[in-house]
Coordinates of C-alpha atoms in Angstrom, one line a residue:
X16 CA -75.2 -131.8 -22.8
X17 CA -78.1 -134.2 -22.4
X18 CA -78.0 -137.5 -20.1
X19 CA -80.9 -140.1 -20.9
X20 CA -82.4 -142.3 -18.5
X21 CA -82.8 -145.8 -20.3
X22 CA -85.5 -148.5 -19.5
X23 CA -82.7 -151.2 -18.9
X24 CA -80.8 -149.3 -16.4
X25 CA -80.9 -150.8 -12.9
X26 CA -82.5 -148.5 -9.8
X27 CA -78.8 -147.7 -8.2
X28 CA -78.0 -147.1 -12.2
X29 CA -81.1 -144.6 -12.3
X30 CA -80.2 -142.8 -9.0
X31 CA -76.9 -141.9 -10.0
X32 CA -78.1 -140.9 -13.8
X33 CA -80.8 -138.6 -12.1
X34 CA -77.8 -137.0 -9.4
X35 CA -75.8 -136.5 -12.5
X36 CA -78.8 -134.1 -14.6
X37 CA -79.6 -132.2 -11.0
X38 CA -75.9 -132.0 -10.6
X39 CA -75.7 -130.2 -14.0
X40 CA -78.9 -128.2 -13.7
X41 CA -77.7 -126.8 -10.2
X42 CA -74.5 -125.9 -11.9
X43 CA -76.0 -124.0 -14.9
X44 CA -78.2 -122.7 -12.1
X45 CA -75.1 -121.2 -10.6
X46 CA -73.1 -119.7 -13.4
X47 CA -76.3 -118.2 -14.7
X48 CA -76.7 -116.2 -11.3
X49 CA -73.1 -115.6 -11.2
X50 CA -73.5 -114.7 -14.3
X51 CA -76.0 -112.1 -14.2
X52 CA -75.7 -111.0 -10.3
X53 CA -72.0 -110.8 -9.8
X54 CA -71.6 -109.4 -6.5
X55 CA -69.9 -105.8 -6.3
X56 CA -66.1 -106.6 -4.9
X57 CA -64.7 -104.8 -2.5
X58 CA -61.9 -101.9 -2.6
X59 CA -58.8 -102.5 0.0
X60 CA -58.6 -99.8 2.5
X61 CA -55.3 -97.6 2.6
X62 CA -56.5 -94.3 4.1
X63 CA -59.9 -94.7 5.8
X64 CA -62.0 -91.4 5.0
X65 CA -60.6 -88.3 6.7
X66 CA -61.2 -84.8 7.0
X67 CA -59.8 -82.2 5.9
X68 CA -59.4 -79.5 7.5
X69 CA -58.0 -76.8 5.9
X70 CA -61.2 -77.2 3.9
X71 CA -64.1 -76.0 5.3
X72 CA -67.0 -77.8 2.8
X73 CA -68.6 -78.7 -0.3
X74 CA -65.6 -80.6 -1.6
X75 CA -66.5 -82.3 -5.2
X76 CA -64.3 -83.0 -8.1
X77 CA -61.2 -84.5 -8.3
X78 CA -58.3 -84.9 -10.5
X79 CA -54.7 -86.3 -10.8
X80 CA -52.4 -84.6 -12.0
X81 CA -49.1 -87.0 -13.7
X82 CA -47.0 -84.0 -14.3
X83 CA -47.0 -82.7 -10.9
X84 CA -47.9 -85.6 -8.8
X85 CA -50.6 -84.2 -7.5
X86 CA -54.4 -84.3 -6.8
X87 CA -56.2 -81.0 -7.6
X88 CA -59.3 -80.9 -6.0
X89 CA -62.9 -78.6 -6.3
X90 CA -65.4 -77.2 -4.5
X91 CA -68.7 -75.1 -4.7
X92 CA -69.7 -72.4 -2.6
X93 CA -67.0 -71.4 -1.8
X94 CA -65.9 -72.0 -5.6
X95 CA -62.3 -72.6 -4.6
X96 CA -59.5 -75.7 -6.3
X97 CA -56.9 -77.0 -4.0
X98 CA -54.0 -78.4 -4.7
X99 CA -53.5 -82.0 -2.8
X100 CA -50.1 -84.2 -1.6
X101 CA -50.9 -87.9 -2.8
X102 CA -51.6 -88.2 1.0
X103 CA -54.1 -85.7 1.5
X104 CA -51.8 -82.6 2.6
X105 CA -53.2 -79.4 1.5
X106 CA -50.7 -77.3 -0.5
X107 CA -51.9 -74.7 -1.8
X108 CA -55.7 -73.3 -2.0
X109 CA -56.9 -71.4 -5.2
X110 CA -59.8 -69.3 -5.2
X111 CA -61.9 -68.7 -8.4
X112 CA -63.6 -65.9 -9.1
X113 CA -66.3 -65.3 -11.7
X114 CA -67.2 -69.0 -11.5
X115 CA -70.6 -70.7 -10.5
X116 CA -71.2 -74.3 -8.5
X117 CA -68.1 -75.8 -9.5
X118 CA -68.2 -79.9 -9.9
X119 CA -65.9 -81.8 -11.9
X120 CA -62.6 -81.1 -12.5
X121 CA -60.0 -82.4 -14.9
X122 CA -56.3 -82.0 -15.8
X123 CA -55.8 -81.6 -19.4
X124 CA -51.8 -80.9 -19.9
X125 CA -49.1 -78.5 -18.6
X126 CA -50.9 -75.8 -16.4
X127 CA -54.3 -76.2 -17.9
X128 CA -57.4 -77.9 -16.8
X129 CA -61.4 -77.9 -16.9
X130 CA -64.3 -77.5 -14.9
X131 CA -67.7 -77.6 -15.3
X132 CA -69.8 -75.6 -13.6
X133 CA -73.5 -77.7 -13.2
X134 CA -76.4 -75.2 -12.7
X135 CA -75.0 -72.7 -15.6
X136 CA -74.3 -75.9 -17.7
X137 CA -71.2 -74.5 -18.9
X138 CA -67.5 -76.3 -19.0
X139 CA -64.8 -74.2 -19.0
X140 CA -60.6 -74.9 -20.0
X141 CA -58.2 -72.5 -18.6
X142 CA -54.9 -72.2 -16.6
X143 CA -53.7 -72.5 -13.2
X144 CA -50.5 -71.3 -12.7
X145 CA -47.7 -72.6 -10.6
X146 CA -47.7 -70.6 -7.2
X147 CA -51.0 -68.7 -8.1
X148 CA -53.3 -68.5 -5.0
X149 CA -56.6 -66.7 -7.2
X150 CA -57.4 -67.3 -11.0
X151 CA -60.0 -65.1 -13.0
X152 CA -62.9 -66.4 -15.3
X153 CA -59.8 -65.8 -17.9
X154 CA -61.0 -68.4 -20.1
X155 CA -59.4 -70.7 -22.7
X156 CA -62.4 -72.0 -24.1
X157 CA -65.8 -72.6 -22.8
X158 CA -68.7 -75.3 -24.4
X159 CA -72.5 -74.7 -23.6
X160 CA -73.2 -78.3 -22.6
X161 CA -77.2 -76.9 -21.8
X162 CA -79.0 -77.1 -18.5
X163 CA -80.5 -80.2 -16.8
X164 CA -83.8 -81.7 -17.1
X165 CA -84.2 -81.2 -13.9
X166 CA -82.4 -78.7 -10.9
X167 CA -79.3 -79.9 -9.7
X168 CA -78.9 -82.8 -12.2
X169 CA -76.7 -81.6 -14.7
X170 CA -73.1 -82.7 -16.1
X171 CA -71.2 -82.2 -13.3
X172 CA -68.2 -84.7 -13.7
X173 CA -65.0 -84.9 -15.9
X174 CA -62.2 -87.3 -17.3
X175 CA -59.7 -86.4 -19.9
X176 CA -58.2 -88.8 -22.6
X177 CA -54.8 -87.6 -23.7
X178 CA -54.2 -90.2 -26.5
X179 CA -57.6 -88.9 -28.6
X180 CA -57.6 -85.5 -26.9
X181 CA -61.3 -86.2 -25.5
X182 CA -62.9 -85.0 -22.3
X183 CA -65.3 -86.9 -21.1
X184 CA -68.3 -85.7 -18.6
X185 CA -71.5 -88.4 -17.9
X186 CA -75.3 -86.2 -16.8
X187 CA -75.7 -87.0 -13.1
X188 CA -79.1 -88.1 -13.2
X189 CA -81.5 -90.2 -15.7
X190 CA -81.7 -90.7 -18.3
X191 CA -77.6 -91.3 -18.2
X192 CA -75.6 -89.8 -21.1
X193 CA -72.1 -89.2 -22.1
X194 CA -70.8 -86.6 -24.0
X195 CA -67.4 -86.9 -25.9
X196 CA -65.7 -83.6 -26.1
X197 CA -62.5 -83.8 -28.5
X198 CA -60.1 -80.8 -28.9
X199 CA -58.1 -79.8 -31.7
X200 CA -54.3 -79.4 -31.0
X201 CA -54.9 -76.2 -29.5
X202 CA -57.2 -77.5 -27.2
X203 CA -60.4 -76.1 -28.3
X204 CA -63.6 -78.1 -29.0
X205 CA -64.4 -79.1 -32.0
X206 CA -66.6 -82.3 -32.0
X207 CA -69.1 -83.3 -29.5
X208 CA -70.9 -86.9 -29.4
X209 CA -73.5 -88.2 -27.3
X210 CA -73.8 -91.7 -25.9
X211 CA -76.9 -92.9 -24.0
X212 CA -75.8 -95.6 -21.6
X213 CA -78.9 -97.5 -20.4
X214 CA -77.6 -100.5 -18.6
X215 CA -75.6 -98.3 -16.1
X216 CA -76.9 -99.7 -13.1
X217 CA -76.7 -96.7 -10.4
X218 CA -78.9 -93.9 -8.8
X219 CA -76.6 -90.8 -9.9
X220 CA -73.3 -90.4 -11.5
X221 CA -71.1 -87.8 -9.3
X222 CA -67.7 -88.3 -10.8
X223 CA -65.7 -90.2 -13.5
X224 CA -62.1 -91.1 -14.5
X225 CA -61.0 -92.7 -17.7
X226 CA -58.1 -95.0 -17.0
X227 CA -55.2 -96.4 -19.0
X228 CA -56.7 -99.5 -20.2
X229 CA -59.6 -97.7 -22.1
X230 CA -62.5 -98.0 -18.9
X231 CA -64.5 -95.6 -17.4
X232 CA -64.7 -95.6 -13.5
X233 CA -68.1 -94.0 -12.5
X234 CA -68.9 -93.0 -9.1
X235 CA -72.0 -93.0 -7.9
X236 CA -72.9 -90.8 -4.7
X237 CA -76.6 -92.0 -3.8
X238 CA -75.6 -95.7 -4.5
X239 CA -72.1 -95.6 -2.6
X240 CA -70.8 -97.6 -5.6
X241 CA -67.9 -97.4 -8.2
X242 CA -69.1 -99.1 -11.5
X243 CA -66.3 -100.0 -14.0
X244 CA -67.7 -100.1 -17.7
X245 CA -65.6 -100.3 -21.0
X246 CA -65.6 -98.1 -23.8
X247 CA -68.9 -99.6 -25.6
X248 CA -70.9 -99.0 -22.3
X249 CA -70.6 -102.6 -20.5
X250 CA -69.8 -103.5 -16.9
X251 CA -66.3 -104.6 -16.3
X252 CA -66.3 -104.6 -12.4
X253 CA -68.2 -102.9 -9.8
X254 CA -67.2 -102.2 -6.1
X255 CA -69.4 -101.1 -3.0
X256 CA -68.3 -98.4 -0.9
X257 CA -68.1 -99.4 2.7
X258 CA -68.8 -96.0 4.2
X259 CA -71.5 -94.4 5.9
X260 CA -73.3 -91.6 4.4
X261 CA -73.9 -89.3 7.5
X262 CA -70.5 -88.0 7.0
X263 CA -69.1 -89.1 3.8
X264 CA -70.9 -88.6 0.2
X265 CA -68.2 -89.1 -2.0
X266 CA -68.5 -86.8 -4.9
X267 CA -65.1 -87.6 -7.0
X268 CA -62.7 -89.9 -7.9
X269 CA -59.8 -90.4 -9.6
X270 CA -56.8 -92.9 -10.1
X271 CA -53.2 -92.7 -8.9
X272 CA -50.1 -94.4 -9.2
X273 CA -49.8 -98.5 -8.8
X274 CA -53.1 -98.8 -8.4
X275 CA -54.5 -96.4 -5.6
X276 CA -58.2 -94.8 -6.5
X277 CA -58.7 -91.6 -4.3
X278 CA -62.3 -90.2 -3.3
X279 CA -63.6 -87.0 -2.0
X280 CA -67.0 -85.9 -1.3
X281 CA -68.7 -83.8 0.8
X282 CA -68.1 -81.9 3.5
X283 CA -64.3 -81.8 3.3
X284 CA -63.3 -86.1 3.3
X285 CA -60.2 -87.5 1.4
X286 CA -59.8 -91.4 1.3
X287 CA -57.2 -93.7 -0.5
X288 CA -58.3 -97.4 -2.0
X289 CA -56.7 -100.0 -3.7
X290 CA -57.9 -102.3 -6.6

């Protein structure tokens, strides 16, 4: 759009003419900001952060479960998984023996699941049995993902597709890559791809979920955000955490039924949101 100022306009003609182009400069002005520096929204409160404590620390991964209707939740040192009420009751605990700084955890189908365990650089599938309190390093299949760059940086969270039979896991620290693990129809791996994703805009990547509209929820620990991006790597949404860090770093997340996003993190906090 461009306005002209003509010769033969009269002064009040001018003054309106020249409110008109500062008028439409500001507003350009405004979407491009928007634009570029939407503000991160904020998630609606349903269970404030809250201890558990029937578990004692290091709580990390997270996962829902559709079958069950439950949360199944991880921890390192003590490597344990427990299974979690959609409110946060602890129903059963189930120790794991023979793994190794246990992050992520996803629910793949029936009774089976991975984990990844971060320093070893190693993502494991296997069962948990109903009832079972203890589970071996009885594995189903295991993927060398490699070790981190740097200590302590490593893969440590995990999704699961079930329409393309892919688990996802994104390297917590920089430079930010996703790997795209798909299983055969016995749920094996058999292809592995790599996707840099340079524009995500956060410190560290603790946790992610894949959704049912195609979008990766990303969790990010140091920046107390959740950043929403699509399937090619672009922001969708973003959301700031309203929490304070001296006793609550959330470490994983994962989404419920109508709409709910649950967080845990570190040392033994459960909290409920809604989007």
């Amino acid at each position: 759009m461009v306005v002209t100022l003509s010769r033969k306009s009269s002064p009040s003609g001018r003054i309106i003419q020249f409110a008109l182009v500062v008028c439409l400069l500001l507003t350009l002005a405004v979407v491009y900001v928007k634009t570029r520096y939407e503000p991160d929204e904020r998630l609606q409160v349903i269970l404030p952060p809250t201890p558990l404590k029937e578990i004692p620390k290091n709580l990390s991964g997270l996962t829902w479960n559709a079958e069950t209707g439950t949360l199944f939740a991880a921890t390192n040192d003590p490597e344990f998984i427990y299974e979690l009420s959609p409110g946060g009751e602890v129903l059963r605990s189930i120790k794991l023996q023979g793994f190794k700084d246990t992050e992520g955890i996803t629910h793949i189908q029936g009774t089976l699941f991975a984990i990844v365990e971060e320093r070893r650089g190693v993502l494991s599938i296997f069962h948990i049995p109903e009832n079972v309190t203890e589970v071996g390093h009885d594995i189903h299949a295991r993927l060398d993902l490699g070790m981190a760059p740097v200590k302590n940086k490593g893969f440590e969270s995990l999704s699961y597709d079930p329409a393309t039979r892919t688990i996802f896991t994104i390297r917590e620290g920089k430079p930010f890559i996703r790997r795209d693990i798909v299983l055969d129809e016995m749920f094996m791996p058999i292809e592995v791809h790599s996707k840099p994703l340079p524009a995500l805009k956060v410190k560290d990547v603790a946790s992610i979920v894949f959704s049912s509209d195609s979008h990766f929820w990303i969790l990010s620990e140091a920046s107390n955000r959740i950043v929403v991006l699509d399937a090619n790597g672009a922001q969708r949404n973003a959301f700031t955490l309203d929490i304070d860090n001296r006793y609550f770093q959330p470490e994983g997340i994962t989404l419920g039924l109508d709409g709910k996003v649950y967080l845990v993190g570190e040392p033994n906090i459960f909290a409920i949101y809604g989007y």
